[in-house]
Coordinates of C-alpha atoms in Angstrom, one line a residue:
Chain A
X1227 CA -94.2 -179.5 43.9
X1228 CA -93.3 -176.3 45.2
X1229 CA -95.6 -173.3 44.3
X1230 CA -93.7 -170.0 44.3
X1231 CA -92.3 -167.3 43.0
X1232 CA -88.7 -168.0 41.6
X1233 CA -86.3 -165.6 39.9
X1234 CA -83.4 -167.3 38.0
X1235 CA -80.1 -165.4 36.8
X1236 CA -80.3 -165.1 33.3
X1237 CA -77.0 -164.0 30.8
X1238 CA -79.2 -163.2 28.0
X1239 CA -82.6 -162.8 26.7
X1240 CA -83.0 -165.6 24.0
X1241 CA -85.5 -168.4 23.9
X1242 CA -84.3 -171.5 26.9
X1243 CA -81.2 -169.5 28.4
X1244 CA -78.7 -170.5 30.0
X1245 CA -78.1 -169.9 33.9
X1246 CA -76.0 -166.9 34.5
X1247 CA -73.9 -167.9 37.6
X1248 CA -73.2 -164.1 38.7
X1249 CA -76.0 -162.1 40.9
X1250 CA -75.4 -158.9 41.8
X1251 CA -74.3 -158.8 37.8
X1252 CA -76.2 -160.3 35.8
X1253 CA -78.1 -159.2 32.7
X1254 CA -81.1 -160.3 33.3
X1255 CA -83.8 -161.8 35.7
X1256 CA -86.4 -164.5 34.7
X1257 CA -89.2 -164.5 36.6
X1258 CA -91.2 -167.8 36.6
X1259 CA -94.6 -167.7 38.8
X1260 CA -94.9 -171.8 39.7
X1261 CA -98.7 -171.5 40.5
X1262 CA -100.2 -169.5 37.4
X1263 CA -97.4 -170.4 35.0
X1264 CA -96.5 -166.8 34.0
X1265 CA -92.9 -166.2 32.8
X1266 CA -91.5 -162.5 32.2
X1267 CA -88.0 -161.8 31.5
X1268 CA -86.4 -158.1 33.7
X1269 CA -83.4 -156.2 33.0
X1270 CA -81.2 -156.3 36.2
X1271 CA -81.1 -152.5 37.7
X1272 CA -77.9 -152.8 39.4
X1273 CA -76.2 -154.4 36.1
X1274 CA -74.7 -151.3 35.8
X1275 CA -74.5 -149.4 39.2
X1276 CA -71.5 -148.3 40.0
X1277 CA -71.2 -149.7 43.6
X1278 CA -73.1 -152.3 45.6
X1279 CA -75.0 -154.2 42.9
X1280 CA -76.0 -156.9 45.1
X1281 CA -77.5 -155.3 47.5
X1282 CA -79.1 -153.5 45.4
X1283 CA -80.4 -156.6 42.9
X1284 CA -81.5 -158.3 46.2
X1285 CA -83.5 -155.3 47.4
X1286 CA -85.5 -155.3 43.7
X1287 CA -86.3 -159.0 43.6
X1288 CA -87.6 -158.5 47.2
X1289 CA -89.6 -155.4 46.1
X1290 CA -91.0 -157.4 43.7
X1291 CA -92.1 -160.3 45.3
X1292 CA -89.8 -163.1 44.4
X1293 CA -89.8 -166.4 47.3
X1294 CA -86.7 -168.2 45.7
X1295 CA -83.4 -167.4 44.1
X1296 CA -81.6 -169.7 41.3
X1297 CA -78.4 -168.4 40.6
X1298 CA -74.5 -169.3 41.1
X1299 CA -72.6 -167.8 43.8
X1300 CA -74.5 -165.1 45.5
X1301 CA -72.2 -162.9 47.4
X1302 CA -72.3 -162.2 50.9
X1303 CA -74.1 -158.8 50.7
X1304 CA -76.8 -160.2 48.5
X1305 CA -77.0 -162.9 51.3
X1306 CA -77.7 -161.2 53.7
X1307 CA -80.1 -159.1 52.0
X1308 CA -82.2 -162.0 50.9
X1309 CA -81.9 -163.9 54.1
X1310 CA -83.4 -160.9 56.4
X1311 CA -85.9 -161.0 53.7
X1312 CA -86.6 -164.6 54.0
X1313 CA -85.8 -165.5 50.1
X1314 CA -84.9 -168.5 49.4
X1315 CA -81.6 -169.0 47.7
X1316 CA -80.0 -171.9 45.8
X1317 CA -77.0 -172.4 44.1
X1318 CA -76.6 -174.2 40.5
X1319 CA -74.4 -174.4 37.5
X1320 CA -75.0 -173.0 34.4
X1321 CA -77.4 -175.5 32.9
X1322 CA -80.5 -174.0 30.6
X1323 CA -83.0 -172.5 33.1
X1324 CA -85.8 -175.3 31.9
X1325 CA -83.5 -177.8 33.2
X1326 CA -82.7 -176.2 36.2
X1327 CA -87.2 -175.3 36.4
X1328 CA -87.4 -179.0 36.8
X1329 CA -84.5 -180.0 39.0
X1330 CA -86.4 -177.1 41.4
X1331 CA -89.7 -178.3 40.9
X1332 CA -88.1 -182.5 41.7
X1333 CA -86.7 -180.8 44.6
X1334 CA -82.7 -181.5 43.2
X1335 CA -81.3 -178.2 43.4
X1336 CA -78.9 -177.2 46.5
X1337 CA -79.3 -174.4 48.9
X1338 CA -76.8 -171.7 48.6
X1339 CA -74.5 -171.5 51.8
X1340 CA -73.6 -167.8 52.8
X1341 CA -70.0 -167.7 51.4
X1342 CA -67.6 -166.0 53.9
X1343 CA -65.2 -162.8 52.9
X1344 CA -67.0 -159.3 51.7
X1345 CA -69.1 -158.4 48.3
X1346 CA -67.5 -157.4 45.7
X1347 CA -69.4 -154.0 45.5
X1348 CA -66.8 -151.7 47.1
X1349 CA -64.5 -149.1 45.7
X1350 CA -61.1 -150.2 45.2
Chain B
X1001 CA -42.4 -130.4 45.4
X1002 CA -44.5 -133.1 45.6
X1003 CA -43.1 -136.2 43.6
X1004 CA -45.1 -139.5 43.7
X1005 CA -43.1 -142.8 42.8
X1006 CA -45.7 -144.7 41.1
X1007 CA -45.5 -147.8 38.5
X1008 CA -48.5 -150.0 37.1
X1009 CA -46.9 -153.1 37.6
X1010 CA -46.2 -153.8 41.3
X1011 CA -42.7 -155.2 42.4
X1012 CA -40.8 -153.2 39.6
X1013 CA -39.1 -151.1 42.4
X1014 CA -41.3 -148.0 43.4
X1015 CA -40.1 -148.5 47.5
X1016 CA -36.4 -149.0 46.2
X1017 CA -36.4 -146.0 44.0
X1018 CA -38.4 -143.9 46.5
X1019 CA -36.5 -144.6 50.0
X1020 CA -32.9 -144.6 47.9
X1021 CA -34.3 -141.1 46.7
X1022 CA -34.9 -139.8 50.2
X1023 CA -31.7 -141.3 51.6
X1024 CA -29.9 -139.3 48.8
X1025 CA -31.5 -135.6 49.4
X1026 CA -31.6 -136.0 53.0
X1027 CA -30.2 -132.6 53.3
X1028 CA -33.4 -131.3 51.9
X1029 CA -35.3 -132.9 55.0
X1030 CA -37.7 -134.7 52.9
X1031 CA -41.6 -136.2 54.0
X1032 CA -41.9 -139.4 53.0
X1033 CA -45.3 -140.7 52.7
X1034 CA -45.7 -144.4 52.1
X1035 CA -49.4 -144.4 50.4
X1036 CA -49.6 -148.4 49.8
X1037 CA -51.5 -148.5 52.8
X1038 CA -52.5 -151.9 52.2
X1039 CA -49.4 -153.1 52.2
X1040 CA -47.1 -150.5 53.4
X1041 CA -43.1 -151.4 53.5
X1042 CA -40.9 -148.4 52.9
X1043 CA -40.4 -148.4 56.6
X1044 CA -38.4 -151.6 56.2
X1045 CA -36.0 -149.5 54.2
X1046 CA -35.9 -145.9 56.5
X1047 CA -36.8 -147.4 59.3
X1048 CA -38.6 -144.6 61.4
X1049 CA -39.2 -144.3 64.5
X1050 CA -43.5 -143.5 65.0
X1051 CA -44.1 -140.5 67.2
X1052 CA -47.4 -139.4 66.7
X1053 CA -50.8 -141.5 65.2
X1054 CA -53.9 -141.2 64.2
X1055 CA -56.9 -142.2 63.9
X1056 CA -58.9 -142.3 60.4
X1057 CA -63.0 -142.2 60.8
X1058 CA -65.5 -142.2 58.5
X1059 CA -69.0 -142.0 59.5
X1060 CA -72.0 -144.5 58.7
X1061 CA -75.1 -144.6 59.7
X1062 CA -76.6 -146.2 62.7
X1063 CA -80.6 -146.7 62.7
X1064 CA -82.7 -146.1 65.6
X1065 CA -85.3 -148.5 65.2
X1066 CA -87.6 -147.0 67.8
X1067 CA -88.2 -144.0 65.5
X1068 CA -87.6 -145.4 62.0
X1069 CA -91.1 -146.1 60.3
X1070 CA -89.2 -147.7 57.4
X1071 CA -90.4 -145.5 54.8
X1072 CA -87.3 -146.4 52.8
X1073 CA -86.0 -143.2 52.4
X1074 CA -82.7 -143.7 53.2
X1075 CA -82.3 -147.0 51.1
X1076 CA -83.8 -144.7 48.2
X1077 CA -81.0 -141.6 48.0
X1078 CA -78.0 -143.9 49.0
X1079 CA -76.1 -144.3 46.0
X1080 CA -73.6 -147.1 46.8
X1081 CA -76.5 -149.3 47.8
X1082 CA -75.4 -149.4 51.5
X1083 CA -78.5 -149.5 53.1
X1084 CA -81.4 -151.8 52.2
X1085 CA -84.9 -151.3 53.6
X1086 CA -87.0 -154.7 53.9
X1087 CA -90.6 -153.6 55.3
X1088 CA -89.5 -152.2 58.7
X1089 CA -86.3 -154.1 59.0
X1090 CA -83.1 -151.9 57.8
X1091 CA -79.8 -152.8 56.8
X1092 CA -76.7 -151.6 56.8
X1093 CA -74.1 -152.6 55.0
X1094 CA -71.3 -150.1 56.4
X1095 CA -68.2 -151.7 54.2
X1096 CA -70.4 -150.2 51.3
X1097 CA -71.0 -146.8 52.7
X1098 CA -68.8 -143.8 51.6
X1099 CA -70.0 -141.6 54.5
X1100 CA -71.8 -139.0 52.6
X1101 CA -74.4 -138.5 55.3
X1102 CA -77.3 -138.3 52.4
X1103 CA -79.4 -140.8 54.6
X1104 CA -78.8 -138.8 57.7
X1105 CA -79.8 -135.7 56.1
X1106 CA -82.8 -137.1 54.5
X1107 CA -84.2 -139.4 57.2
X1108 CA -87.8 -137.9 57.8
X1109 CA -88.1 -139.3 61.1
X1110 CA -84.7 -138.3 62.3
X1111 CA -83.8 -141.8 62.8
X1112 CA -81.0 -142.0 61.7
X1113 CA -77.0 -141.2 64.1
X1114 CA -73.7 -141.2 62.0
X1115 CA -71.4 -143.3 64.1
X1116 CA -67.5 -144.1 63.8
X1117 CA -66.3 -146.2 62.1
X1118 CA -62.4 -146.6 62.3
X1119 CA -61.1 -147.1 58.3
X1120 CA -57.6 -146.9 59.4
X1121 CA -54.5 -145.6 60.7
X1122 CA -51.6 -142.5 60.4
X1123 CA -48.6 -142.7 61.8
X1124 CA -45.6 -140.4 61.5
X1125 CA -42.0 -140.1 62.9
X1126 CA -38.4 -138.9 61.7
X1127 CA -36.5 -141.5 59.9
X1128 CA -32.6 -141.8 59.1
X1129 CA -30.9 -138.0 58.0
X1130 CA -33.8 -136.5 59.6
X1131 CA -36.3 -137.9 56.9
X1132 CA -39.7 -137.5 58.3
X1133 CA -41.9 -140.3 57.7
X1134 CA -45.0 -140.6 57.5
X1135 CA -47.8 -143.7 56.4
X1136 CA -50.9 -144.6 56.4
X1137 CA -52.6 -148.2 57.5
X1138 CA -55.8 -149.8 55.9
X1139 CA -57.6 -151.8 59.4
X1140 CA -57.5 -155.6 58.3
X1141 CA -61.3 -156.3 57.0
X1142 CA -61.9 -152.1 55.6
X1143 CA -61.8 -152.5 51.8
X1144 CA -61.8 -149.0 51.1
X1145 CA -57.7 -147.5 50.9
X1146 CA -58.8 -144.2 49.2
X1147 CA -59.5 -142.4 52.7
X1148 CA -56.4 -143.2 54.2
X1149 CA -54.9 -141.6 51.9
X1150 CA -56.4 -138.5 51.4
X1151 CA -56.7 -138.6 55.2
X1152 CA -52.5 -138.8 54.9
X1153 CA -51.9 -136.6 52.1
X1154 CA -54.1 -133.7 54.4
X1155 CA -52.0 -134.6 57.4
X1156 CA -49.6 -132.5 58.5
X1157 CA -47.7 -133.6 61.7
X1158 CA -44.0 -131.9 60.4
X1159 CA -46.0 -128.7 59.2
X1160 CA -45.0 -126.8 55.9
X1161 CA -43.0 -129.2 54.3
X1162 CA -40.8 -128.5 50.5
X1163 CA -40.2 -131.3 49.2
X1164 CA -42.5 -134.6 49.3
X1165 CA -41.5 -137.9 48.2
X1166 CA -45.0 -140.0 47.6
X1167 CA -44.8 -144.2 47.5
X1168 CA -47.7 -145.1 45.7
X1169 CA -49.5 -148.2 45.7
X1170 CA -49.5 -150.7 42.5
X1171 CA -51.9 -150.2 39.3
X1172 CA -54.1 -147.6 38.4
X1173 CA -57.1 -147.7 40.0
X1174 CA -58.5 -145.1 43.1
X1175 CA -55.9 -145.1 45.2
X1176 CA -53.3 -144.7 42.8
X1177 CA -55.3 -141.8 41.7
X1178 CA -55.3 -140.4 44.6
X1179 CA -51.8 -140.8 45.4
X1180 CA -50.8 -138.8 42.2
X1181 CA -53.5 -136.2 42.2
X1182 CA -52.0 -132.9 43.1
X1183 CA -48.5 -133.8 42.8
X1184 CA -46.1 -131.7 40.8
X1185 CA -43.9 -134.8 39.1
X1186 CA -45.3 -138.3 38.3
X1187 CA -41.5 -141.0 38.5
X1188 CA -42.6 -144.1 37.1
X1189 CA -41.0 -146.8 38.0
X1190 CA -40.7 -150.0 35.4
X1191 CA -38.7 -152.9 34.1
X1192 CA -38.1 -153.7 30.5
X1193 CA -40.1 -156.7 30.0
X1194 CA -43.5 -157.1 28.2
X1195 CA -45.7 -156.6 32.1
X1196 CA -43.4 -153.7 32.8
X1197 CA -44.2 -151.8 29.4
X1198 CA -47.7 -153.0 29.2
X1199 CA -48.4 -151.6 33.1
X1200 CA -46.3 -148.5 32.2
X1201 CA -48.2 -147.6 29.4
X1202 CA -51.5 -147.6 32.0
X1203 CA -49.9 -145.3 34.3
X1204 CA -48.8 -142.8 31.5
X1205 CA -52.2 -142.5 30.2
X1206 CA -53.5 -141.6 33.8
X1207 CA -50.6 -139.3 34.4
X1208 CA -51.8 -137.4 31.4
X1209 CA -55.2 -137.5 32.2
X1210 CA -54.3 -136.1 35.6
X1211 CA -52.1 -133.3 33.5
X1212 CA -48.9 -134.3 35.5
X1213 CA -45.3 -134.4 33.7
X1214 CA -43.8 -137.8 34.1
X1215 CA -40.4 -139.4 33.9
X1216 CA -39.0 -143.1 33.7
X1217 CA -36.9 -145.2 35.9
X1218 CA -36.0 -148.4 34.2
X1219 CA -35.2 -150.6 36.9
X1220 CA -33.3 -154.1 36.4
X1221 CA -31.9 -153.2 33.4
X1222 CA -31.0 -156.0 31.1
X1223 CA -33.9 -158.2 31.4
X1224 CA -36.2 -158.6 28.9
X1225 CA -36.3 -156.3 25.6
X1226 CA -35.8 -153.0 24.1
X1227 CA -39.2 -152.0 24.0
X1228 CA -40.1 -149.8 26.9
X1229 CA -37.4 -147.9 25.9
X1230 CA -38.8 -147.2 21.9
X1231 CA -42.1 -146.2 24.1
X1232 CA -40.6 -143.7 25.7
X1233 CA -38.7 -142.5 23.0
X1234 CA -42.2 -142.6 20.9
X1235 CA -44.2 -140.3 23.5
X1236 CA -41.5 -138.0 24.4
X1237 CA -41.0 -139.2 28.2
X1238 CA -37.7 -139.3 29.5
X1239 CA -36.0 -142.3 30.5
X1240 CA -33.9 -140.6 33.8
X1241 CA -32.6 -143.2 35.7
X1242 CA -31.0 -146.6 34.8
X1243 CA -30.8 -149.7 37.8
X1244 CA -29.2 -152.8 36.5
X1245 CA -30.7 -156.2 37.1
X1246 CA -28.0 -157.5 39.7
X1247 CA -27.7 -160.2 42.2
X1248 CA -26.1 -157.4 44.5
X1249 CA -28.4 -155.3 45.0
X1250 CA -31.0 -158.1 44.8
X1251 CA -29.6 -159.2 48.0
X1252 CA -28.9 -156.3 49.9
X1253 CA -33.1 -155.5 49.2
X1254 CA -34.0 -158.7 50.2
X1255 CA -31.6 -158.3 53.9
X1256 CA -33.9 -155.2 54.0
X1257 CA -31.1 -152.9 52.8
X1258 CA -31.0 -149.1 51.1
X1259 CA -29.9 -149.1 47.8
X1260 CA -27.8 -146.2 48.0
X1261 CA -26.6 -147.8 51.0
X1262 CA -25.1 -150.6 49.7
X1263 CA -24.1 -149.3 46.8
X1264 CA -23.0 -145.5 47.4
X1265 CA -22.1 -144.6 43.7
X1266 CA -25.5 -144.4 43.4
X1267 CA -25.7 -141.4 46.1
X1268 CA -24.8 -139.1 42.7
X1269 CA -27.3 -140.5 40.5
X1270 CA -30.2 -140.3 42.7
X1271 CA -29.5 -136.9 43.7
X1272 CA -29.0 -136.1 40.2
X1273 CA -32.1 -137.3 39.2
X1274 CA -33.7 -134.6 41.9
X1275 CA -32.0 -132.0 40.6
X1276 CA -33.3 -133.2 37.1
X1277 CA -36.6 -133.2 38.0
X1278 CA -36.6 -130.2 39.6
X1279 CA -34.9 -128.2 36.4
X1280 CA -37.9 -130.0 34.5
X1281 CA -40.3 -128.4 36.4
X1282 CA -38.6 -125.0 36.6
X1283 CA -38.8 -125.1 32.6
X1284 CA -42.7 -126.3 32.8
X1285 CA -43.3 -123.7 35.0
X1286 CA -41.4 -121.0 32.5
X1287 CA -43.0 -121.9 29.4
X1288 CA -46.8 -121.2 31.0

């Protein structure tokens, strides 16, 4: 079993949520420490930024320690971000988190592939 | 004057209304600025000839990593997120960066250069009648068409210029608001179906917002329903040019053709409509 730090994308706050398959944009942020067993749910900074939310999401997990990523299609920006910063990423559907705790922990969950094209955080 | 052709809905006409306009007060040696610099076309229509171009810039930053300590600082007062500071590794994500020169200014260590980085391109040349011409072109990859236009709107290759015909770009977002934003007259271009009143009804509210007058052109007439008209009829905008949805003029756009070229009766009308919208705003400009 892997012991880490993982942050999952969540849409809301309620008791088992469901994944949320945006990053830079989503609500919230579970984080789940895998060696102590501590759980705390964080409101996403960049939910409402105006421009560059996933760089900007990327940088806080990264500030705050996270090791792995569980989320749906993190955008390019966000990649990159969290590959310099040597944060693992991986890319699921939107299953309840507990499910998705113990496809991680089994080792069943795929790495996310940097997706080609440019973020989505720019003005139009 | 400065009219901008604008719409909401895209393909309802805006280049066909525009370049038929500029054909038809050609003695009045229009500029015609083609602001869909994504996808510019109006030179299919007037088919200029480019004389002079130019570059558009915008300046990002570029780290020197032998005197940046990583404090962060830059990453910290950067508010498009375009730089993101990982321990003493920096990132720059220039696609994100408006060039507002906040990290440069703030760097402690001075670590920071502002470099290049080409957004675009202007180009300008005299046209049919002695039209001048002028557009802008978004580089393939830069997301960001705002710039170019404000870069082509400031241009001035011809010099003091009267009267300015403005294509605008679909929708109502940025760069249309740019493209309107200090114009005297606001034509909006649309088509009587359910997308062309839903659209027009967009790009009336930001006209207004903008506090520019605005007028109609209902192109392919006969389509759809009565409702765009009862709009404008409800909010007091008028409805100044008809275009009739025919398989004539549909072909001679599609052969890349000027309206008013094919079809010369409509020389009148389109100059008519100038001289309309310029009594319109001779009246605005009397009641203040």
């Amino acid at each position: 079993m892997y012991k880490m730090k993982l942050a999952f994308t969540l849409k809301t706050r309620a008791d088992n949520p469901s994944l949320e398959r945006r990053f830079g944009r989503c609500p919230y942020f579970l984080i789940v420490d895998t060696d102590s067993g501590k759980r705390g749910i964080m409101e996403n900074p960049a939910l409402q930024s105006q421009h560059g939310a996933g760089t900007q999401a990327a940088q806080f997990l990264v500030e705050e320690g996270v090791e792995a990523v569980i989320s749906g299609d993190i955008g390019p920006n966000a990649y990159s971000v969290l590959d310099a910063a040597g944060v693992r990423m991986y890319s699921a559907t939107e299953k309840p988190v507990e499910n998705l705790l113990s496809d991680f922990q089994d080792g069943n969950l795929r790495r996310a592939t940097p997706r080609g094209g440019r973020g989505r955080g720019r003005r139009r | 004057m400065i009219l901008t052709v604008a719409s909401g809905k895209g393909g309802t006409g805006k280049t066909t209304i525009a370049a038929s306009l500029a054909v038809a007060i050609a003695d009045e040696f229009p500029l015609y600025l083609d602001c869909d610099v994504e996808a510019p076309n109006a030179h299919i229509f007037l088919s200029p000839e480019f004389t002079q171009t130019q570059r558009v810039n915008q300046l990002v930053p570029s780290i020197d990593e032998t005197r940046c300590d990583g404090c962060g600082r830059c990453a910290e007062v950067c508010q498009y997120h375009a730089i993101v500071v990982l321990g003493d590794k920096v990132l720059v994500f220039p696609e994100l960066c408006h060039g507002c020169g906040s990290c440069t200014l703030q760097c402690p260590q001075r670590a920071i250069e502002e470099v290049p980085n080409v957004l675009g391109l202007l180009e300008a040349g005299t046209a049919r009648e002695g039209i001048r011409f002028a557009r802008g072109v978004l580089e393939i990859g830069q997301p960001m068409a705002v710039p170019i236009i404000r870069a082509l709107k400031r241009w001035g290759p011809f010099g003091d210029i009267d009267t300015v015909i403005r294509d605008a770009p679909p929708g109502v977002s940025c760069p249309v608001v740019e493209t309107m934003s200090g114009a005297d007259f606001v034509l909006l271009v649309t088509e009587p179906t359910p997308f062309g009143l839903h659209d027009l009804h967009l790009a009336v509210q930001l006209a207004g917002e903008l506090g520019l007058p605005v007028g109609v052109v209902v192109n392919r007439e006969g389509i759809g329903d009565g409702r765009v008209d009862e709009y404008c009829r409800s909010v007091n905008i008028p409805v100044l040019l008809r275009i009739p949805f025919s398989e004539r003029i549909g072909r001679a756009l599609a052969r890349g053709e000027n309206l008013v070229e094919v079809l010369p009766e409509y020389l009148p009308l389109f100059r008519g409509l100038y001289v309309d919208i310029r009594s319109r705003l001779i009246e605005r400009e009397g009641m203040r």
